[in-house]
Amino acid sequence: MHTYDVVVVGARLAGAATAHLLGRFGLRVLLVDRSRYGSDTLSTHALLRGGVLQLLRWGLLDPVIAAGTPPVRRSTFRYADTVVPVAVKSSHGVDALYAPRRTVLDPILVDAAAAAGVAVRFGATVTDVERDRRGTVTGVVGRTADGLGFRAPTRFVVGADGVRSTIAERVGAPFERVGRSVAALTYGHWTGLATDGYEWNFRPDAASGVIPTNDGLACVYASASRGRIGRGGMDPLNRIVAESSPDLAARLAAATPPRGLRTFTGRPGYIRKPWGSGWALVGDAGYFKDPLTSHGMTDALRDAELLARALVAVIVDGADEADALAGYQRTRDTLSSAFFDLTDVIAGHRWTEREIPDLLRRVNAATAEEVETLAALPPLPLRPATGELTRSPPFGRRCVRGH
Ligand SMILES: Cc1cc2nc3c(=O)[nH]c(=O)nc-3n(C[C@H](O)[C@H](O)[C@H](O)COP(=O)(O)OP(=O)(O)OC[C@H]3O[C@@H](n4cnc5c(N)ncnc54)[C@H](O)[C@@H]3O)c2cc1C
């Protein structure tokens, strides 16, 4: 007998969203994360249309707006000597984009999961999976921040534990694609920066951008090859912004800079097989690409629903596990493959100024296809989330039983 239907490891975009949807189907779900509730993470935070659409479809866009996240109604692309402003058109109920800080969006998803009846535990690190004699994954084991061991038996383990996924490693999820490019990115949040939406600037080996967000802040980033970014910080950022958009450089000079910047030193993209007997992967754990195309969060929200649908089909409707999870993989890979290749080229800074407009047009086409696929999904028959919000304390017992 399993204590849980699903244990989800990792309580951010991919994991909290998956747990929320499963909870809204009435499944017994445990959501664990080794970090703290509401903590920040190494990520800028631009949502594209597919991500906003998902939040809208699940009833979670209102709390994002209520948190003071400003609407983004225009994207401005700059490349070579061209400036291309693109108004955000209204479609499928989405008339603006949003870029909530991760300290805003991740807790909204976790709170929604808790309100849907999911047992949520922070400060709990999963160290391994358990298996039965046939090799099927049957649970997780781990330890709490205060050193207590725990185990959680379950029908399915979902690894939503990011790029260094313990679950992917412990189940031996094979890599199906590995990218060639490694770029680095440094970013911070400016106060008082004049901007009217997303800004994306592309010059050879010098990309930069602006992402307006909560509290009147604007996230400014610079991306280039590892050697150019080095350890990151204000010097490379200012240099790359000046090269890619003198206009943005002038506005930055008039705004208040952050006290420090955060730097991502790069990692090649990959696509892993996202399922096996008793386990599945979602989000960066199974599919990662360089942040320069700003799509990981949107894809995490997309795949959370695709995976939740597959797990519900198995657990509630009795569908064949391999068929359902292979279907999840098929849709994920169909929607991801062009995007993965384009990101690998763009983030590799392996393009000329003549080529970048066409690459960006193809990114746009892949994004539009993703949106149409999500919009065409039948509405989820979700139960209302009536539960009280409970933020569970870390595990206090050796074995977690029930909710
Ligand atoms: C510098 C940078 C900028 C980016 N900018 C953007 C952007 O603008 N727009 C966009 O769409 N995407 C962006 N991305 C990508 C985006 O951040 C990721 O795609 C997204 O965070 C993936 O979410 P996730 O839930 O899969 O993983 P994560 O956000 O990495 O969450 C994984 C969670 O798992 C937990 N965990 C890990 N191991 C364990 C364990 N063993 N036990 C328990 N818990 C564990 C961690 O504590 C963490 O909370 C950016 C990425 C980077 C690096």
XYZ file of N, CA, C and O in Angstrom, residues 84-266:
732
model
N 12.581 46.862 -33.397
C 11.277 46.308 -33.777
C 10.380 46.241 -32.542
O 10.504 45.326 -31.719
N 9.471 47.198 -32.371
C 8.532 47.114 -31.259
C 7.360 46.211 -31.637
O 6.833 46.323 -32.747
N 6.995 45.302 -30.752
C 5.885 44.380 -31.040
C 4.873 44.504 -29.903
O 5.205 44.214 -28.734
N 3.652 44.925 -30.250
C 2.621 45.041 -29.214
C 2.123 43.645 -28.845
O 2.029 42.766 -29.705
N 1.843 43.415 -27.561
C 1.290 42.124 -27.128
C -0.186 42.116 -27.505
O -0.974 42.903 -26.979
N -0.527 41.227 -28.445
C -1.936 41.163 -28.882
C -2.737 40.325 -27.902
O -2.206 39.417 -27.280
N -4.015 40.610 -27.842
C -4.878 39.817 -26.975
C -5.256 38.520 -27.691
O -5.720 38.549 -28.838
N -4.982 37.383 -27.043
C -5.480 36.123 -27.603
C -5.632 35.101 -26.491
O -4.863 35.103 -25.525
N -6.638 34.243 -26.638
C -6.946 33.201 -25.650
C -7.069 33.787 -24.241
O -6.660 33.159 -23.262
N -7.574 35.006 -24.135
C -7.794 35.616 -22.820
C -6.555 36.272 -22.249
O -6.608 36.845 -21.152
N -5.413 36.192 -22.933
C -4.176 36.810 -22.434
C -3.968 38.120 -23.195
O -3.798 38.105 -24.410
N -4.021 39.252 -22.484
C -3.807 40.530 -23.174
C -2.556 41.242 -22.698
O -2.273 42.365 -23.103
N -1.788 40.581 -21.806
C -0.521 41.163 -21.353
C 0.362 40.023 -20.861
O -0.133 38.960 -20.490
N 1.660 40.262 -20.875
C 2.593 39.288 -20.299
C 2.979 39.762 -18.900
O 2.747 40.931 -18.551
N 3.573 38.895 -18.111
C 3.962 39.234 -16.733
C 5.301 38.584 -16.422
O 5.605 37.505 -16.949
N 6.044 39.229 -15.537
C 7.346 38.691 -15.137
C 7.480 38.747 -13.613
O 8.286 39.509 -13.077
N 6.674 37.969 -12.899
C 6.738 38.024 -11.436
C 8.091 37.544 -10.921
O 8.654 36.593 -11.466
N 8.586 38.174 -9.866
C 9.786 37.651 -9.210
C 9.505 36.229 -8.748
O 8.372 35.882 -8.395
N 10.544 35.414 -8.691
C 10.347 34.044 -8.238
C 9.907 34.009 -6.770
O 9.239 33.063 -6.337
N 10.253 35.057 -6.005
C 9.790 35.134 -4.615
C 8.290 35.411 -4.556
O 7.674 35.293 -3.497
N 7.705 35.796 -5.679
C 6.258 36.025 -5.760
C 5.561 34.806 -6.371
O 4.595 34.272 -5.821
N 6.056 34.359 -7.525
C 5.347 33.315 -8.270
C 5.463 31.937 -7.613
O 4.459 31.205 -7.505
N 6.663 31.575 -7.161
C 6.806 30.222 -6.605
C 5.889 30.018 -5.392
O 5.187 28.997 -5.300
N 5.832 30.994 -4.438
C 4.906 30.808 -3.307
C 3.432 30.784 -3.721
O 2.634 30.101 -3.091
N 3.081 31.513 -4.783
C 1.673 31.459 -5.241
C 1.334 30.028 -5.661
O 0.263 29.489 -5.330
N 2.251 29.384 -6.367
C 2.008 28.000 -6.807
C 1.993 27.038 -5.619
O 1.168 26.118 -5.551
N 2.904 27.258 -4.666
C 2.947 26.386 -3.485
C 1.664 26.557 -2.658
O 1.063 25.575 -2.205
N 1.243 27.800 -2.474
C 0.014 28.058 -1.709
C -1.186 27.395 -2.396
O -2.074 26.846 -1.732
N -1.205 27.458 -3.731
C -2.315 26.840 -4.464
C -2.292 25.326 -4.263
O -3.348 24.692 -4.101
N -1.096 24.748 -4.248
C -0.991 23.302 -4.020
C -1.498 22.963 -2.621
O -2.290 22.026 -2.432
N -1.056 23.740 -1.624
C -1.487 23.476 -0.242
C -3.005 23.615 -0.113
O -3.670 22.794 0.534
N -3.551 24.637 -0.772
C -5.007 24.843 -0.701
C -5.763 23.724 -1.417
O -6.943 23.491 -1.148
N -5.090 23.026 -2.317
C -5.710 21.896 -3.032
C -5.530 20.591 -2.249
O -5.853 19.517 -2.770
N -4.977 20.680 -1.041
C -4.877 19.484 -0.195
C -3.535 18.785 -0.254
O -3.360 17.709 0.328
N -2.581 19.372 -0.956
C -1.246 18.756 -1.054
C -0.506 18.965 0.263
O -0.549 20.053 0.835
N 0.159 17.921 0.752
C 1.013 18.067 1.943
C 2.340 18.663 1.479
O 2.982 18.126 0.578
N 2.716 19.794 2.056
C 3.903 20.532 1.601
C 4.958 20.527 2.692
O 4.649 20.834 3.847
N 6.160 20.141 2.353
C 7.254 20.138 3.339
C 8.476 20.818 2.763
O 9.007 20.378 1.734
N 8.935 21.899 3.397
C 10.207 22.520 3.025
C 11.281 22.037 3.991
O 10.978 21.431 5.020
N 12.527 22.289 3.648
C 13.640 21.878 4.508
C 13.807 20.375 4.544
O 14.290 19.817 5.535
N 13.416 19.704 3.465
C 13.513 18.241 3.399
C 14.226 17.856 2.100
O 13.737 18.154 1.008
N 15.376 17.237 2.221
C 16.180 16.866 1.049
C 15.977 15.398 0.729
O 16.178 14.531 1.591
N 15.566 15.121 -0.496
C 15.438 13.725 -0.930
C 16.815 13.257 -1.405
O 17.484 13.934 -2.193
N 17.231 12.108 -0.890
C 18.576 11.622 -1.228
C 18.556 10.410 -2.158
O 19.549 10.105 -2.803
N 17.421 9.707 -2.209
C 17.392 8.506 -3.060
C 15.943 8.086 -3.301
O 15.021 8.568 -2.634
N 15.771 7.174 -4.262
C 14.457 6.556 -4.462
C 14.504 5.144 -3.895
O 15.581 4.561 -3.739
N 13.336 4.603 -3.571
C 13.227 3.191 -3.202
C 12.596 2.455 -4.380
O 11.811 3.033 -5.139
N 12.934 1.161 -4.510
C 12.395 0.359 -5.612
C 11.907 -0.975 -5.078
O 12.391 -1.440 -4.043
N 10.999 -1.596 -5.826
C 10.616 -2.962 -5.458
C 11.526 -3.949 -6.192
O 12.457 -3.541 -6.899
N 11.226 -5.236 -6.069
C 12.136 -6.241 -6.652
C 12.217 -6.166 -8.173
O 13.186 -6.566 -8.780
N 11.158 -5.617 -8.795
C 11.187 -5.508 -10.264
C 11.846 -4.219 -10.745
O 11.912 -3.942 -11.924
N 12.267 -3.412 -9.796
C 12.952 -2.164 -10.171
C 12.022 -0.966 -10.270
O 12.462 0.148 -10.568
N 10.715 -1.191 -10.037
C 9.775 -0.068 -10.073
C 10.032 0.852 -8.884
O 10.201 0.378 -7.755
N 10.047 2.153 -9.147
C 10.244 3.114 -8.066
C 8.996 3.134 -7.184
O 7.869 3.236 -7.690
N 9.199 3.040 -5.868
C 8.068 2.926 -4.935
C 8.096 3.971 -3.827
O 7.260 3.938 -2.928
N 9.071 4.888 -3.873
C 9.102 5.907 -2.831
C 10.403 6.668 -2.837
O 11.272 6.452 -3.689
N 10.501 7.602 -1.888
C 11.743 8.369 -1.736
C 12.204 8.272 -0.291
O 11.415 8.014 0.623
N 13.495 8.485 -0.107
C 14.054 8.626 1.244
C 14.860 9.915 1.269
O 15.314 10.405 0.230
N 15.023 10.456 2.468
C 15.782 11.693 2.577
C 16.022 12.066 4.017
O 15.862 11.233 4.925
N 16.413 13.331 4.191
C 16.631 13.807 5.563
C 16.172 15.254 5.673
O 16.175 15.998 4.687
N 15.796 15.609 6.892
C 15.342 16.975 7.140
C 16.540 17.848 7.481
O 17.641 17.353 7.707
N 16.269 19.153 7.537
C 17.361 20.091 7.831
C 17.980 19.783 9.198
O 19.159 20.033 9.414
N 17.168 19.238 10.121
C 17.750 18.930 11.434
C 18.253 17.486 11.527
O 18.442 16.942 12.614
N 18.437 16.858 10.360
C 19.151 15.579 10.336
C 18.297 14.336 10.501
O 18.816 13.224 10.538
N 16.966 14.497 10.604
C 16.100 13.318 10.739
C 15.909 12.648 9.386
O 15.690 13.330 8.379
N 15.958 11.326 9.369
C 15.692 10.605 8.130
C 14.188 10.481 7.918
O 13.411 10.515 8.864
N 13.773 10.387 6.658
C 12.356 10.110 6.387
C 12.245 9.247 5.148
O 13.180 9.164 4.338
N 11.115 8.542 5.031
C 10.793 7.856 3.790
C 9.325 8.094 3.470
O 8.509 8.280 4.374
N 9.013 8.146 2.193
C 7.637 8.394 1.765
C 7.289 7.415 0.643
O 7.711 7.607 -0.506
N 6.546 6.346 0.963
C 6.133 5.383 -0.065
C 5.047 5.980 -0.961
O 4.169 6.684 -0.477
N 5.106 5.684 -2.246
C 4.184 6.336 -3.179
C 4.039 5.514 -4.452
O 4.908 4.704 -4.791
N 2.939 5.765 -5.166
C 2.752 5.104 -6.465
C 3.695 5.701 -7.515
O 4.258 4.992 -8.329
N 3.856 7.041 -7.499
C 4.742 7.704 -8.460
C 5.641 8.713 -7.766
O 5.182 9.436 -6.877
N 6.879 8.789 -8.209
C 7.786 9.858 -7.789
C 7.976 10.784 -8.984
O 8.314 10.323 -10.085
N 7.751 12.080 -8.760
C 8.000 13.075 -9.809
C 9.226 13.891 -9.419
O 9.245 14.523 -8.366
N 10.237 13.851 -10.258
C 11.427 14.681 -10.048
C 11.217 16.030 -10.705
O 11.197 16.145 -11.926
N 11.026 17.058 -9.865
C 10.920 18.439 -10.356
C 12.035 19.219 -9.664
O 11.851 20.347 -9.237
N 13.183 18.557 -9.560
C 14.250 19.071 -8.700
C 15.390 19.715 -9.484
O 16.533 19.719 -9.031
N 15.049 20.280 -10.643
C 15.963 21.188 -11.305
C 17.148 20.524 -11.996
O 17.200 19.312 -12.178
N 18.096 21.371 -12.395
C 19.174 20.903 -13.276
C 20.103 19.875 -12.629
O 20.716 19.087 -13.332
N 20.210 19.929 -11.311
C 21.047 18.898 -10.666
C 20.138 17.836 -10.035
O 20.339 17.424 -8.905
N 19.181 17.392 -10.776
C 18.124 16.519 -10.258
C 18.665 15.223 -9.640
O 19.291 14.397 -10.322
N 18.387 15.060 -8.358
C 18.730 13.802 -7.673
C 17.885 12.659 -8.239
O 18.370 11.541 -8.429
N 16.612 12.957 -8.511
C 15.720 11.892 -8.990
C 16.187 11.400 -10.361
O 16.327 10.187 -10.589
N 16.497 12.341 -11.274
C 16.965 11.935 -12.610
C 18.218 11.084 -12.492
O 18.380 10.082 -13.199
N 19.076 11.477 -11.578
C 20.330 10.741 -11.426
C 20.083 9.360 -10.809
O 20.586 8.341 -11.290
N 19.228 9.289 -9.781
C 19.010 8.015 -9.082
C 18.252 7.011 -9.950
O 18.441 5.805 -9.818
N 17.359 7.518 -10.829
C 16.638 6.573 -11.703
C 17.418 6.327 -12.996
O 17.031 5.483 -13.802
N 18.492 7.073 -13.199
C 19.299 6.888 -14.419
C 18.576 7.343 -15.673
O 18.678 6.689 -16.723
N 17.867 8.474 -15.601
C 17.121 8.965 -16.779
C 18.094 9.280 -17.919
O 18.953 10.153 -17.774
N 17.969 8.594 -19.053
C 18.946 8.795 -20.123
C 18.837 10.174 -20.766
O 17.741 10.718 -20.887
N 19.972 10.720 -21.188
C 19.972 11.961 -21.969
C 19.625 11.605 -23.405
O 20.268 10.744 -24.006
N 18.615 12.269 -23.966
C 18.265 12.019 -25.360
C 18.888 13.049 -26.283
O 19.153 12.754 -27.437
N 19.078 14.269 -25.808
C 19.759 15.312 -26.581
C 20.652 16.089 -25.628
O 20.269 16.334 -24.485
N 21.801 16.499 -26.093
C 22.651 17.406 -25.312
C 23.108 18.513 -26.245
O 23.555 18.239 -27.366
N 22.951 19.767 -25.811
C 23.301 20.907 -26.653
C 24.809 21.129 -26.711
O 25.575 20.518 -25.965
N 25.192 22.041 -27.620
C 26.626 22.315 -27.803
C 27.033 23.608 -27.113
O 28.203 23.861 -26.901
N 26.044 24.481 -26.820
C 26.386 25.848 -26.419
C 26.457 26.024 -24.923
O 25.666 25.440 -24.189
N 27.399 26.850 -24.508
C 27.453 27.260 -23.098
C 27.661 28.773 -23.088
O 28.724 29.258 -23.458
N 26.622 29.495 -22.690
C 26.748 30.949 -22.543
C 26.632 31.272 -21.056
O 26.185 30.441 -20.270
N 27.019 32.462 -20.679
C 26.863 32.891 -19.289
C 25.961 34.118 -19.263
O 25.780 34.785 -20.299
N 25.393 34.382 -18.097
C 24.439 35.498 -17.992
C 24.588 36.136 -16.618
O 24.684 35.439 -15.604
N 24.639 37.460 -16.595
C 24.713 38.173 -15.314
C 23.547 39.146 -15.249
O 23.161 39.718 -16.280
N 22.919 39.294 -14.086
C 21.715 40.131 -14.017
C 21.526 40.732 -12.624
O 22.104 40.267 -11.648
N 20.697 41.780 -12.601
C 20.326 42.406 -11.331
C 19.084 43.246 -11.531
O 18.548 43.330 -12.643
N 18.621 43.874 -10.445
C 17.359 44.619 -10.490
C 17.614 46.108 -10.227
O 18.106 46.471 -9.159
N 17.255 46.948 -11.195
C 17.457 48.392 -11.117
C 16.162 49.074 -10.644
O 15.061 48.600 -10.953
N 16.312 50.169 -9.943
C 15.164 50.995 -9.550
C 15.132 52.227 -10.458
O 16.188 52.783 -10.774
N 13.929 52.613 -10.860
C 13.786 53.864 -11.605
C 14.272 53.794 -13.039
O 14.631 54.833 -13.616
N 14.265 52.611 -13.630
C 14.696 52.484 -15.033
C 13.503 52.756 -15.952
O 12.457 52.117 -15.818
N 13.667 53.699 -16.878
C 12.574 54.013 -17.808
C 12.478 52.897 -18.846
O 13.424 52.639 -19.582
N 11.325 52.221 -18.878
C 11.108 51.134 -19.840
C 9.616 50.987 -20.063
O 8.822 51.328 -19.168
N 9.211 50.486 -21.235
C 7.769 50.261 -21.385
C 7.471 48.823 -21.806
O 6.542 48.572 -22.555
N 8.257 47.878 -21.323
C 7.960 46.476 -21.611
C 9.225 45.658 -21.640
O 10.277 46.091 -21.150
N 9.121 44.434 -22.193
C 10.313 43.605 -22.344
C 11.203 44.240 -23.407
O 10.716 44.757 -24.419
N 12.513 44.162 -23.197
C 13.476 44.612 -24.214
C 14.464 43.484 -24.434
O 14.985 42.913 -23.476
N 14.696 43.154 -25.700
C 15.613 42.059 -26.057
C 16.604 42.604 -27.091
O 16.209 42.961 -28.198
N 17.864 42.663 -26.731
C 18.887 43.250 -27.611
C 19.890 42.179 -28.017
O 20.411 41.473 -27.144
N 20.151 42.072 -29.311
C 21.035 41.010 -29.810
C 22.119 41.593 -30.707
O 21.829 42.166 -31.763
N 23.343 41.456 -30.289
C 24.525 41.741 -31.107
C 25.435 40.521 -30.977
O 25.354 39.808 -29.964
N 26.294 40.285 -31.939
C 27.157 39.102 -31.821
C 27.922 39.090 -30.501
O 28.586 40.067 -30.133
N 27.773 38.001 -29.787
C 28.394 37.778 -28.480
C 28.126 38.908 -27.488
O 28.948 39.206 -26.620
N 26.963 39.522 -27.595
C 26.584 40.587 -26.660
C 25.062 40.742 -26.712
O 24.535 41.465 -27.549
N 24.379 40.025 -25.833
C 22.919 40.149 -25.770
C 22.557 40.751 -24.413
O 23.250 40.519 -23.416
N 21.493 41.524 -24.392
C 21.059 42.101 -23.122
C 19.546 42.276 -23.166
O 18.921 42.080 -24.215
N 18.970 42.652 -22.034
C 17.531 42.845 -22.035
C 17.025 43.426 -20.735
O 17.773 43.561 -19.757
N 15.731 43.772 -20.762
C 15.063 44.349 -19.591
C 13.763 43.596 -19.365
O 13.017 43.317 -20.317
N 13.496 43.279 -18.101
C 12.288 42.544 -17.720
C 11.651 43.302 -16.548
O 12.120 43.205 -15.409
N 10.586 44.099 -16.805
C 9.959 44.854 -15.716
C 9.260 43.914 -14.735
O 8.622 42.946 -15.160
N 9.382 44.202 -13.440
C 8.819 43.263 -12.459
C 8.247 43.987 -11.245
O 8.005 45.209 -11.294
N 8.039 43.252 -10.173
C 7.365 43.771 -8.982
C 8.171 44.898 -8.319
O 9.368 45.022 -8.502
N 7.475 45.672 -7.493
C 8.097 46.700 -6.644
C 8.823 47.774 -7.451
O 9.818 48.349 -6.979
N 8.355 48.043 -8.672
C 8.956 49.099 -9.488
C 10.351 48.763 -9.981
O 11.078 49.652 -10.451
N 10.742 47.510 -9.872
C 12.092 47.117 -10.290
C 12.097 46.653 -11.741
O 11.073 46.200 -12.268
N 13.257 46.768 -12.374
C 13.446 46.214 -13.719
C 14.679 45.329 -13.678
O 15.758 45.760 -13.264
N 14.484 44.074 -14.092
C 15.605 43.140 -14.157
C 16.368 43.421 -15.454
O 15.772 43.466 -16.525
N 17.653 43.632 -15.336
C 18.500 43.874 -16.519
C 19.536 42.757 -16.572
O 20.151 42.429 -15.550
N 19.688 42.148 -17.755
C 20.654 41.059 -17.875
C 21.591 41.296 -19.055
O 21.274 42.053 -19.978
N 22.727 40.629 -18.982
C 23.648 40.586 -20.128
C 24.079 39.139 -20.296
O 24.389 38.460 -19.312
N 24.078 38.677 -21.565
C 24.490 37.303 -21.857
C 25.566 37.336 -22.938
O 25.490 38.132 -23.877
N 26.555 36.475 -22.788
C 27.624 36.376 -23.793
C 28.361 35.072 -23.534
O 27.986 34.294 -22.641
N 29.397 34.850 -24.303
C 30.195 33.646 -24.069
C 30.830 33.743 -22.672
O 30.998 34.841 -22.128
N 31.171 32.585 -22.126
C 31.678 32.528 -20.755
C 32.855 33.482 -20.514
O 32.925 34.161 -19.497
N 33.755 33.517 -21.473
C 34.961 34.333 -21.310
C 34.628 35.809 -21.153
O 35.298 36.527 -20.411
N 33.573 36.271 -21.845
C 33.216 37.696 -21.770
C 32.540 38.028 -20.438
O 32.707 39.113 -19.913
N 31.739 37.114 -19.923
C 31.019 37.407 -18.669
C 31.944 37.178 -17.475
O 31.844 37.871 -16.452
N 32.819 36.220 -17.598
C 33.734 35.921 -16.491
C 32.964 35.619 -15.221
O 32.046 34.799 -15.226
N 33.295 36.322 -14.145
C 32.571 36.114 -12.885
C 31.325 36.981 -12.795
O 30.676 37.038 -11.759
N 31.039 37.715 -13.864
C 29.845 38.548 -13.889
C 30.085 39.851 -13.146
O 31.220 40.213 -12.836
N 28.970 40.560 -12.882
C 29.083 41.826 -12.163
C 28.877 43.006 -13.087
O 28.574 42.870 -14.270
N 29.026 44.196 -12.507
C 28.646 45.436 -13.190
C 29.517 45.734 -14.416
O 29.008 46.229 -15.419
N 30.805 45.421 -14.357
C 31.670 45.786 -15.493
C 31.265 45.059 -16.772
O 30.995 45.705 -17.793
N 31.209 43.697 -16.764
C 30.775 43.037 -18.005
C 29.357 43.421 -18.405
O 29.062 43.587 -19.596
N 28.473 43.600 -17.407
C 27.087 43.961 -17.775
C 27.073 45.308 -18.500
O 26.480 45.437 -19.580
N 27.749 46.301 -17.939
C 27.744 47.629 -18.582
C 28.370 47.576 -19.967
O 27.871 48.203 -20.907
N 29.446 46.799 -20.105
C 30.118 46.703 -21.397
C 29.183 46.091 -22.450
O 29.038 46.590 -23.564
N 28.518 45.011 -22.057
C 27.673 44.286 -23.021
C 26.405 45.082 -23.340
O 25.955 45.119 -24.487
N 25.852 45.748 -22.321
C 24.677 46.590 -22.590
C 25.072 47.719 -23.538
O 24.357 48.015 -24.504
N 26.206 48.337 -23.323
C 26.632 49.454 -24.188
C 26.806 48.985 -25.633
O 26.434 49.688 -26.571
N 27.331 47.768 -25.815
C 27.507 47.236 -27.177
C 26.180 46.885 -27.829
O 25.987 47.081 -29.018
N 25.273 46.297 -27.042
C 24.049 45.762 -27.642
C 22.942 46.799 -27.725
O 22.056 46.684 -28.574
N 22.980 47.830 -26.852
C 21.971 48.886 -26.927
C 22.470 50.140 -26.202
O 22.263 50.294 -24.996
N 23.098 51.057 -26.961
C 23.537 52.316 -26.336
C 22.368 53.046 -25.671
O 22.539 53.708 -24.641
N 21.178 52.883 -26.253
C 19.995 53.534 -25.690
C 19.716 53.017 -24.267
O 19.490 53.789 -23.333
N 19.780 51.690 -24.091
C 19.558 51.124 -22.755
C 20.696 51.547 -21.823
O 20.460 51.865 -20.648
N 21.909 51.605 -22.339
C 23.048 52.008 -21.497
C 22.802 53.408 -20.922
O 23.069 53.651 -19.737
N 22.266 54.305 -21.745
C 22.018 55.679 -21.273
C 20.941 55.683 -20.193
O 21.061 56.381 -19.175
N 19.909 54.877 -20.396
C 18.839 54.840 -19.380
C 19.333 54.193 -18.083
O 18.956 54.596 -16.994
N 20.198 53.175 -18.226
C 20.744 52.525 -17.020
C 21.553 53.517 -16.189
O 21.494 53.503 -14.958
N 22.287 54.362 -16.899
C 23.156 55.328 -16.202
C 22.323 56.287 -15.352
O 22.804 56.829 -14.354
N 21.047 56.481 -15.757
C 20.194 57.414 -15.024
C 19.374 56.724 -13.934
O 18.616 57.382 -13.212
N 19.496 55.415 -13.824
C 18.688 54.668 -12.843
C 19.572 54.242 -11.661
O 20.787 54.391 -11.691
N 18.915 53.714 -10.623
C 19.661 53.294 -9.428
C 20.042 51.822 -9.553
O 19.157 50.965 -9.681
N 21.335 51.520 -9.531
C 21.755 50.125 -9.731
C 21.534 49.289 -8.480
O 21.397 49.818 -7.381
N 21.513 47.967 -8.663
C 21.389 47.086 -7.482
C 22.714 47.038 -6.726
O 23.751 47.437 -7.256
N 22.644 46.531 -5.497
C 23.894 46.425 -4.728
C 24.783 45.309 -5.260
O 25.990 45.368 -5.165
N 24.151 44.281 -5.836
C 24.959 43.181 -6.372
C 24.244 42.523 -7.538
O 23.038 42.704 -7.714
N 24.978 41.799 -8.341
C 24.388 41.068 -9.461
C 24.524 39.573 -9.204
O 25.392 39.145 -8.439
N 23.681 38.796 -9.868
C 23.820 37.335 -9.788
C 24.286 36.828 -11.153
O 23.935 37.415 -12.192
N 25.028 35.758 -11.142
C 25.646 35.294 -12.391
C 25.468 33.795 -12.582
O 25.710 33.009 -11.662
N 25.025 33.457 -13.774
C 24.887 32.056 -14.191
C 26.076 31.786 -15.101
O 26.232 32.458 -16.129
N 26.899 30.799 -14.755
C 28.141 30.614 -15.513
C 27.966 29.644 -16.690
O 28.935 29.358 -17.387
N 26.748 29.181 -16.905
C 26.465 28.428 -18.132
C 26.439 26.931 -17.946
O 27.080 26.379 -17.055
